mmCIF file of C-alpha atoms in Angstrom:
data_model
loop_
_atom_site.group_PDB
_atom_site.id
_atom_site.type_symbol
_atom_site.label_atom_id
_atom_site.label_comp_id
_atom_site.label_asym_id
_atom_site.label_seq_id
_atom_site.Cartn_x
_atom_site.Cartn_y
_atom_site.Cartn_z
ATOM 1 C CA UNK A 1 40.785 28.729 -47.400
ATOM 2 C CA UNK A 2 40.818 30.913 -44.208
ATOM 3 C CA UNK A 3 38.925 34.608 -44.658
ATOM 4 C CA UNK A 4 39.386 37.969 -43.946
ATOM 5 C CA UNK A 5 40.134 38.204 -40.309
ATOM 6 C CA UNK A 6 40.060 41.418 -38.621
ATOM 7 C CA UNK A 7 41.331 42.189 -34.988
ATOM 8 C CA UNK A 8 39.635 43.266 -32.510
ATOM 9 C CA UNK A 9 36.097 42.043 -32.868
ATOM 10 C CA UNK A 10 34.993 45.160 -30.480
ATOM 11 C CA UNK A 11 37.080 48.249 -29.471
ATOM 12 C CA UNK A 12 35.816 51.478 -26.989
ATOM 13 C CA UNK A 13 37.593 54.266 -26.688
ATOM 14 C CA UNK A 14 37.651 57.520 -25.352
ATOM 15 C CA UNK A 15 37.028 60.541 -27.336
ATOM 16 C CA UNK A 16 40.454 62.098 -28.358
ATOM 17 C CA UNK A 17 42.315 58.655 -27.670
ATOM 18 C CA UNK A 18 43.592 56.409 -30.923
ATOM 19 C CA UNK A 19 42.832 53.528 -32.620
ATOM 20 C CA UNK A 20 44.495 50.504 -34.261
ATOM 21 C CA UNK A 21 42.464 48.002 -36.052
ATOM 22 C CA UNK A 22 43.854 45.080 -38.123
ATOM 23 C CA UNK A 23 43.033 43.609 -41.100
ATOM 24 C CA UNK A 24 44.611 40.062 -42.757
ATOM 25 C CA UNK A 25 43.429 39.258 -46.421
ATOM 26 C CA UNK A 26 42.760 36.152 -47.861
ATOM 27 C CA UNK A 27 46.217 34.485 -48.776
ATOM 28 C CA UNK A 28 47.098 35.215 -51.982
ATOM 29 C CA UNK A 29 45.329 38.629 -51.800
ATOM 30 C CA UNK A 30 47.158 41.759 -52.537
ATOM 31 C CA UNK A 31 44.392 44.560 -52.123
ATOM 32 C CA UNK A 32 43.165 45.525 -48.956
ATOM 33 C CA UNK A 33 40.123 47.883 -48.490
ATOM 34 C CA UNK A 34 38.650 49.601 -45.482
ATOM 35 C CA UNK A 35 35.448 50.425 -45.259
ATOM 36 C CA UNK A 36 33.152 52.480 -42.526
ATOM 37 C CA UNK A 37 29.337 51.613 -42.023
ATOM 38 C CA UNK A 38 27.555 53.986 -39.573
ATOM 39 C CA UNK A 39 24.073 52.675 -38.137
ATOM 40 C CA UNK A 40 24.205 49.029 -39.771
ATOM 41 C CA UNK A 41 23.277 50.609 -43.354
ATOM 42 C CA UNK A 42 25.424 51.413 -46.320
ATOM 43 C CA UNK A 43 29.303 51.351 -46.639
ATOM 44 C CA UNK A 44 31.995 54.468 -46.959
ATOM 45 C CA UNK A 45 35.062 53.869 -48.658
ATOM 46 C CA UNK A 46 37.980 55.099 -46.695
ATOM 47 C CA UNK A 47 41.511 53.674 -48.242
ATOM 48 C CA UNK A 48 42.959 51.205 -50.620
ATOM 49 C CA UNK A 49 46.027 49.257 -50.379
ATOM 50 C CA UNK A 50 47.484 47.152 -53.157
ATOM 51 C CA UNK A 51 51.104 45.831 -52.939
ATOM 52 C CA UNK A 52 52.467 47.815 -50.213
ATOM 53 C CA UNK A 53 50.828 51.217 -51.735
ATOM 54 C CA UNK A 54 48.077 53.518 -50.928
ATOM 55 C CA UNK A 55 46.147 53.592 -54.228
ATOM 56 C CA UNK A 56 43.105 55.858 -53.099
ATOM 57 C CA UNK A 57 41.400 57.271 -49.973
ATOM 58 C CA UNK A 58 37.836 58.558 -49.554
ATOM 59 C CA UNK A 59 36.311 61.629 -48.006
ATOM 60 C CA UNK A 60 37.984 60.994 -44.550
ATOM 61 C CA UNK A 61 40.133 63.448 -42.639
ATOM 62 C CA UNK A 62 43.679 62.659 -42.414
ATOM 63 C CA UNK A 63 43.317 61.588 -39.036
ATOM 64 C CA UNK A 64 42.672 58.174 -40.576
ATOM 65 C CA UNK A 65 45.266 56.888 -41.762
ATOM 66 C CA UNK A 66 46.474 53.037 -42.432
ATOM 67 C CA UNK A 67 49.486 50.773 -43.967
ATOM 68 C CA UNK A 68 49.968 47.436 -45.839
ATOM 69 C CA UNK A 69 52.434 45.236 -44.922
ATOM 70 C CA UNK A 70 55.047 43.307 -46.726
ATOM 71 C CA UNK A 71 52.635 40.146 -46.166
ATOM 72 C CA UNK A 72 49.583 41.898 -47.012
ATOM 73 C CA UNK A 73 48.197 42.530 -43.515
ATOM 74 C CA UNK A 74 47.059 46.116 -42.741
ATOM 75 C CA UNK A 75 46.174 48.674 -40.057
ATOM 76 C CA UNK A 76 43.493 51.144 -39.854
ATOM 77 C CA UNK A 77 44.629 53.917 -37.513
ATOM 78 C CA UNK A 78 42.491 56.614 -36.234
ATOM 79 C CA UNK A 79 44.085 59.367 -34.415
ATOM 80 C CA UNK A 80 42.230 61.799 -31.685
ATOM 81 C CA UNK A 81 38.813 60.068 -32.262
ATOM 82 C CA UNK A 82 35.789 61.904 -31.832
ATOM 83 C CA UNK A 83 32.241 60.356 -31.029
ATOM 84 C CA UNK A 84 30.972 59.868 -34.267
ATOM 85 C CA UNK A 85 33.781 57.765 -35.466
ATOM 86 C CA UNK A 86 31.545 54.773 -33.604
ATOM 87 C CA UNK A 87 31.085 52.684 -36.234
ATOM 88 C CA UNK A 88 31.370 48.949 -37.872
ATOM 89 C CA UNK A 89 34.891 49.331 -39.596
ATOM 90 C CA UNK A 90 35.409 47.036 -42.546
ATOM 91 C CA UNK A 91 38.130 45.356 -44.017
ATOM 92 C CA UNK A 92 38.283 43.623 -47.582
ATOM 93 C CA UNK A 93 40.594 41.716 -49.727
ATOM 94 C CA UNK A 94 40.705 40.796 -53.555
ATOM 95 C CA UNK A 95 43.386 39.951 -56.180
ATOM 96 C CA UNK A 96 43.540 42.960 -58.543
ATOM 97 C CA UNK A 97 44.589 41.184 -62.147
ATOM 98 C CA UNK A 98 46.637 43.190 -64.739
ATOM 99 C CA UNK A 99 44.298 44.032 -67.373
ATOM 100 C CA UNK A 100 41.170 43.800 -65.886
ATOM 101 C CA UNK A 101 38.442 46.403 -65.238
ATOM 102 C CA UNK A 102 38.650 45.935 -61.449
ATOM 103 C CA UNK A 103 35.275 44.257 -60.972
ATOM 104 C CA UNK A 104 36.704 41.410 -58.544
ATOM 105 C CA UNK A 105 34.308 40.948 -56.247
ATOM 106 C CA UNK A 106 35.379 41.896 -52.454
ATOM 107 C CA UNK A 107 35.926 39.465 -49.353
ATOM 108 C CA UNK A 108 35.059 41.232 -46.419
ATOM 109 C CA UNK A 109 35.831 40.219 -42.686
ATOM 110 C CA UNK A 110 33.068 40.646 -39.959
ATOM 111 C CA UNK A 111 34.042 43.683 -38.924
ATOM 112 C CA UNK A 112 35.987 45.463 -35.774
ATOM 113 C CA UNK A 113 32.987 47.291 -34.073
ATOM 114 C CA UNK A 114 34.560 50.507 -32.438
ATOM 115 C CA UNK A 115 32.563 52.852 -30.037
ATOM 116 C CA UNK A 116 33.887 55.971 -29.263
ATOM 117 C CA UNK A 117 32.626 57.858 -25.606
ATOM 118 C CA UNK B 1 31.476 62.282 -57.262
ATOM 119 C CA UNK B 2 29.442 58.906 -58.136
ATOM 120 C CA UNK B 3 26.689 58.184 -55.628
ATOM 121 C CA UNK B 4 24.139 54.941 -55.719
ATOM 122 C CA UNK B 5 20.695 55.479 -54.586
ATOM 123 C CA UNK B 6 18.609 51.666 -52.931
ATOM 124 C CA UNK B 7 14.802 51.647 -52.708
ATOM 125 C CA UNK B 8 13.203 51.097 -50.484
ATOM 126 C CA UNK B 9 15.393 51.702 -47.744
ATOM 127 C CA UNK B 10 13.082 49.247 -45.230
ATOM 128 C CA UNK B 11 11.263 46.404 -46.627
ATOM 129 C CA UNK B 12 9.251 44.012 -44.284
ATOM 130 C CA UNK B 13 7.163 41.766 -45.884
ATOM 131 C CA UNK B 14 5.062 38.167 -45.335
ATOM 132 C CA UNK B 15 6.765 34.877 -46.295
ATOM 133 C CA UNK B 16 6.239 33.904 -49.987
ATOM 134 C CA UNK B 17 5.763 37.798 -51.336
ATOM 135 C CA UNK B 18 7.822 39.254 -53.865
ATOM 136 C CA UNK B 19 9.594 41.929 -53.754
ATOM 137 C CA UNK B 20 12.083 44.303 -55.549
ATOM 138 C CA UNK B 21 14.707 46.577 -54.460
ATOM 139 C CA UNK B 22 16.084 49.340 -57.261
ATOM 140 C CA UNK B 23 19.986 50.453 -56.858
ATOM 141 C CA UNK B 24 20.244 53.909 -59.419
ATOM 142 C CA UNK B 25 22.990 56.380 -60.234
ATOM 143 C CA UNK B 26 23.043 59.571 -62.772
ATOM 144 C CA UNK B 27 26.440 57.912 -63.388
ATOM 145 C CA UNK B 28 27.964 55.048 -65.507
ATOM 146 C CA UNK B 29 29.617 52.152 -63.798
ATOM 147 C CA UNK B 30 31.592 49.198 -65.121
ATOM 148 C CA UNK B 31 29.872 46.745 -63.211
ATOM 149 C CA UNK B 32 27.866 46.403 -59.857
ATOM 150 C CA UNK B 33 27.706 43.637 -57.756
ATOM 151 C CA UNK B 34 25.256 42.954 -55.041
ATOM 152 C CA UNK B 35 26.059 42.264 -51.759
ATOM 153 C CA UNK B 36 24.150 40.639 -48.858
ATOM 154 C CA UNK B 37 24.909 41.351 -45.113
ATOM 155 C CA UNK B 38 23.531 39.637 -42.332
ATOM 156 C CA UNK B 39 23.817 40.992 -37.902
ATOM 157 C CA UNK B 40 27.801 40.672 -36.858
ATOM 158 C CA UNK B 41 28.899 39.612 -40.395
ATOM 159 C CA UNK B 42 30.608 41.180 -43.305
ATOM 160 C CA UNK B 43 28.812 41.324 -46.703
ATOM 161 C CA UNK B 44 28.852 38.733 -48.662
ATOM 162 C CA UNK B 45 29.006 38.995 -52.380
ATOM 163 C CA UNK B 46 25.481 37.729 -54.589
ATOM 164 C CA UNK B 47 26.689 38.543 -58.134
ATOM 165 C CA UNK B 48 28.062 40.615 -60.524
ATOM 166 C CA UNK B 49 27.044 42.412 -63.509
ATOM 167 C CA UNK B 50 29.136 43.764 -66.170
ATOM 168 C CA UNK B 51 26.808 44.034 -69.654
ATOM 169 C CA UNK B 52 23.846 46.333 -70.122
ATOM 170 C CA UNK B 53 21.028 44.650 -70.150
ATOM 171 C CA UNK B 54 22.365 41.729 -68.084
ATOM 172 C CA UNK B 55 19.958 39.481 -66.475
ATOM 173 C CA UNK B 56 21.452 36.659 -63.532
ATOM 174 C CA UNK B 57 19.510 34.279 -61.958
ATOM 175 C CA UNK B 58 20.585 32.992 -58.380
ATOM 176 C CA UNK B 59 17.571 30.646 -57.106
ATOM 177 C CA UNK B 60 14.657 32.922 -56.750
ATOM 178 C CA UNK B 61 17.007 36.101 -56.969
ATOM 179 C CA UNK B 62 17.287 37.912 -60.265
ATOM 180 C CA UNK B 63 19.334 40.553 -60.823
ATOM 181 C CA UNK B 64 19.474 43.054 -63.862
ATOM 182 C CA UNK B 65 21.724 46.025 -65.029
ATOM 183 C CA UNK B 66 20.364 48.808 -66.911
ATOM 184 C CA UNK B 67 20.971 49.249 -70.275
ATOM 185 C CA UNK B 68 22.405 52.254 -69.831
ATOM 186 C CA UNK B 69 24.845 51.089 -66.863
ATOM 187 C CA UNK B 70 23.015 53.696 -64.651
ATOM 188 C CA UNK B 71 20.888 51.490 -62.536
ATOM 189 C CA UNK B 72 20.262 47.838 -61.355
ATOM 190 C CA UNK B 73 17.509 46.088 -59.520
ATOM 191 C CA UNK B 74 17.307 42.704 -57.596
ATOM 192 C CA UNK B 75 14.122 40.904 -57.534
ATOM 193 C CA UNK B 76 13.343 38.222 -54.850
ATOM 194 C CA UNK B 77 10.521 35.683 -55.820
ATOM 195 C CA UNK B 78 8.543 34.055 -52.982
ATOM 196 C CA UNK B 79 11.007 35.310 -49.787
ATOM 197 C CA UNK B 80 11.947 33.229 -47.467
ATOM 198 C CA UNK B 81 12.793 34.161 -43.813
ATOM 199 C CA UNK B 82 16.304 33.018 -44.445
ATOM 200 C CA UNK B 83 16.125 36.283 -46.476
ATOM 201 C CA UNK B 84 16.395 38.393 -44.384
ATOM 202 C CA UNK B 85 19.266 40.957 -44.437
ATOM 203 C CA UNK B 86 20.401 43.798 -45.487
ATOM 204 C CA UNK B 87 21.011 44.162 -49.272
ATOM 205 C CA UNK B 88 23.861 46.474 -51.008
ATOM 206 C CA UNK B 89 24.495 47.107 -54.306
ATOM 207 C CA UNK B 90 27.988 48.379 -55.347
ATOM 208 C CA UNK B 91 29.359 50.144 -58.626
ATOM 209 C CA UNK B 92 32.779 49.882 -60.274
ATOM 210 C CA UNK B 93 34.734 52.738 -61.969
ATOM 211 C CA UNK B 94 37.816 52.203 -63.265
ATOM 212 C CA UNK B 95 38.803 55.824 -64.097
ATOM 213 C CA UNK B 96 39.240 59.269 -62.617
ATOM 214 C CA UNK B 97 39.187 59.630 -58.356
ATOM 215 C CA UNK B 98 37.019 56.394 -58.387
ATOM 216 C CA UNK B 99 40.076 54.355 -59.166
ATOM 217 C CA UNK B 100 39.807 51.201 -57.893
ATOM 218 C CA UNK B 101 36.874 52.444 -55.376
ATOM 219 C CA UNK B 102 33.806 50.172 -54.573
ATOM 220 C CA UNK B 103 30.894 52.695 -53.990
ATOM 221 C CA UNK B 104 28.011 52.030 -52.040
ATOM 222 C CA UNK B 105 24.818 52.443 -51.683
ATOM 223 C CA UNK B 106 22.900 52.952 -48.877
ATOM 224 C CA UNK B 107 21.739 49.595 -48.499
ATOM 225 C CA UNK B 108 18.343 47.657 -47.833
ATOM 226 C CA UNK B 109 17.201 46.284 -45.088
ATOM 227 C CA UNK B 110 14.780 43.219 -45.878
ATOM 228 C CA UNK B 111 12.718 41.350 -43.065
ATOM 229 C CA UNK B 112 10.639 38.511 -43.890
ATOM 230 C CA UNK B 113 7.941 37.069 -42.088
ATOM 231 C CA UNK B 114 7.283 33.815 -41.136
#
């Protein structure tokens, strides 16, 4: 079974420019997460995607923003990007089931490492 | 808004210690799972826990939730340099804002020794 891929592996922009990163989930996978992690340590959630919808977003501005695809896939776009945007951005993928408590565990990808100068 | 304090936040120690890392909230969660991320990779999830008072055994890991649902530790028995990482725990809530939101905590970052 092939993992979370994530496109591109590394990304640097300028400051003000935008950003597309790209996420595919695990086949059969219909939630896709996004994640930011600032100096290597702990993870901020920033949206969630299940079945085409935006189910909940974190503390970001609106200037991130993202879809989900009819096949799952999603994009992470961040629009004017300022300098401490740099970050590890993360995507994730599970299988929400009907009924449960929403404790599936998450797949992540490696990453799409974007610095911002 | 529910936030997940680790301890210690660096941990380097000599091959064959023990050590444990604490994950607490003033908040309840549904479960929490514990992650494990090693340089240029993703995490990767260790286990979950659902019950209070859960103990789960992975090797020389063992991982407990609170009874109360507010906390968790993970306990690592004679480390190994393969080790080495940093660790996450993660809580679940399935109501309110926190819908179907994984939160974080700050993570650990464990280097062992050879």
């Amino acid at each position: 079974e092939a993992g979370v891929t994530q496109s591109p592996t590394h990304l640097i922009k300028t400051r003000g420019q935008q950003a597309t990163l790209r996420c595919s989930p695990i086949s059969g996978h219909t939630s896709v997460y996004w994640y930011q992690q600032a100096l290597g340590l702990g993870l901020q959630f920033l949206l969630w995607y299940d079945e085409g919808e935006e189910r909940n977003r974190g503390n970001f501005p609106p200037r991130f923003s993202g879809r989900q695809f009819p096949n799952y896939s999603s994009e992470l776009n961040v629009n004017a990007l300022e300098l401490e945007d740099s970050a590890l951005y993360l995507c994730a993928s599970t299988r929400i089931r009907e009924g449960s408590s929403y404790n599936s565990p998450l797949h992540f990808g490696n990453g799409t490492r974007l610095t911002v100068t | 808004t529910q936030l997940l304090e680790q301890s210690p936040q660096f941990l380097s120690i000599q091959e064959g210690e023990n050590l444990t890392v604490y994950c607490n909230s003033s908040s309840v969660f549904s479960s929490l799972q514990w992650y494990r991320q090693e340089p240029g990779e993703g995490p990767v999830l260790l286990v979950t826990v659902v019950t209070g008072g859960e103990v789960k055994k992975l090797k020389r890991l063992t991982f407990q939730f609170g009874d109360a649902r507010k906390d968790s530790s993970l306990h690592i028995t004679a480390a190994q340099p393969g080790d080495t990482g940093l660790y996450l725990c993660a809580g679940t809530n399935a109501g309110g804002t926190s819908y179907g939101k994984l939160t974080f905590g700050q993570g650990t970052i464990l280097t062992v020794h050879p």
